[in-house]
C-alpha positions as MATLAB code, in Angstrom:
seq = 'MTDDEKTAEELLLAMGDYTPAIPEEVTAHFLAQSGFQATDERLVRLVSLATHKFVADLTNDALQHCKNRQAARKGDVRLVLTTEDLAQACRENGISLRKPPYYADTPAGSSDAG';
ca = [
      18.344   26.341  -26.993;
      15.675   28.107  -24.905;
      15.609   28.213  -21.105;
      12.692   25.739  -21.045;
      14.607   23.290  -23.231;
      17.691   23.685  -21.011;
      15.644   23.032  -17.880;
      13.983   19.979  -19.434;
      17.358   18.599  -20.545;
      18.844   19.161  -17.070;
      15.869   17.395  -15.493;
      16.191   14.418  -17.824;
      19.928   14.190  -17.112;
      19.288   14.319  -13.349;
      16.719   11.526  -13.739;
      19.472    9.155  -14.902;
      20.410    8.046  -11.378;
      16.955    8.471   -9.845;
      15.015    5.399   -8.693;
      11.323    6.283   -8.566;
       9.010    5.115   -5.769;
       6.642    3.690   -8.385;
       8.596    0.974  -10.234;
       9.344    1.747  -13.864;
       7.925   -1.624  -14.894;
       4.533   -0.661  -13.438;
       4.593    2.723  -15.157;
       5.686    1.175  -18.471;
       2.893   -1.411  -18.209;
       0.183    1.218  -17.740;
       1.674    3.442  -20.425;
       1.585    0.474  -22.821;
      -2.025   -0.305  -21.836;
      -2.993    3.247  -22.723;
      -1.323    2.861  -26.118;
       1.825    4.886  -25.401;
       5.121    3.297  -26.413;
       7.999    4.812  -24.437;
      11.429    4.092  -25.884;
      13.346    6.394  -23.538;
      13.604    5.045  -19.978;
      14.068    8.588  -18.677;
      10.596    9.438  -19.903;
       9.165    6.450  -18.003;
      11.008    7.657  -14.883;
       9.611   11.145  -15.379;
       6.059    9.766  -15.628;
       6.724    7.678  -12.489;
       7.906   10.786  -10.659;
       4.886   12.816  -11.785;
       2.564    9.988  -10.722;
       4.253    9.745   -7.333;
       3.866   13.501   -6.805;
       0.193   13.360   -7.797;
      -0.517   10.488   -5.384;
       1.418   12.237   -2.599;
      -0.501   15.492   -3.170;
      -3.815   13.633   -3.239;
      -2.942   11.822   -0.016;
      -1.908   15.072    1.652;
      -5.193   16.709    0.603;
      -7.136   13.754    2.031;
      -5.175   14.080    5.277;
      -6.102   17.759    5.505;
      -9.783   16.866    5.046;
      -9.403   14.242    7.762;
      -7.823   16.752   10.154;
     -10.562   19.292    9.464;
     -13.262   16.682   10.070;
     -11.601   15.436   13.251;
     -11.180   19.016   14.535;
     -14.968   19.286   14.630;
     -15.021   16.440   17.151;
     -13.807   17.641   20.505;
     -13.001   14.430   22.373;
     -11.317   12.140   19.828;
      -7.833   13.221   18.731;
      -6.787   10.195   16.678;
      -6.897   10.580   12.917;
      -8.989    8.100   10.959;
      -8.807    8.592    7.214;
     -12.094    7.646    5.560;
     -13.154    7.039    2.005;
     -15.074   10.313    2.138;
     -11.838   12.193    2.956;
     -10.212   10.654   -0.109;
     -13.320   11.291   -2.233;
     -13.281   14.996   -1.290;
      -9.607   15.275   -2.220;
     -10.277   13.471   -5.496;
     -13.200   15.762   -6.353;
     -10.923   18.772   -5.873;
      -8.571   17.234   -8.439;
     -11.307   16.417  -10.955;
     -11.577   12.709  -10.136;
     -15.005   11.193   -9.635;
     -15.300    8.277   -7.206;
     -18.336    6.099   -6.596;
     -18.729    3.337   -4.063;
     -19.934   -0.002   -5.393;
     -23.314   -1.052   -3.966;
     -21.690   -3.676   -1.712;
     -19.102   -1.344   -0.099;
     -19.333   -0.286    3.552;
     -17.143    2.170    5.442;
     -17.611    0.451    8.793;
     -17.697   -3.290    9.448;
     -21.080   -4.818   10.278;
     -21.853   -4.732   13.959;
     -19.561   -1.826   14.843;
     -20.961    1.534   15.736;
     -19.506    4.957   15.025;
     -21.353    6.615   17.877;
     -19.171    8.842   19.900;
];
């Protein structure tokens, strides 16, 4: 058994008692929709864990974009995460986002002057 196989086996054994943040039922549903039939529940947990890490990394990247954008403004110190922050983080990870024609970042009647 190679070191990679040992590490993979240890990871799968450690996953036995792990409860992922993304429910296994949700992961199994989307795996099935994509045509993948998972018979080993540990594999579904592993995909849930990888998905959770990806979403957490994407969210952290969006937060960094938000902080950088807010740093350019001198007076306002509160962080407001926008769709553009998320879109920038997605672009860095190879995900293309487009707003539907009826989407607005700010509610009608409010102004972003400041």
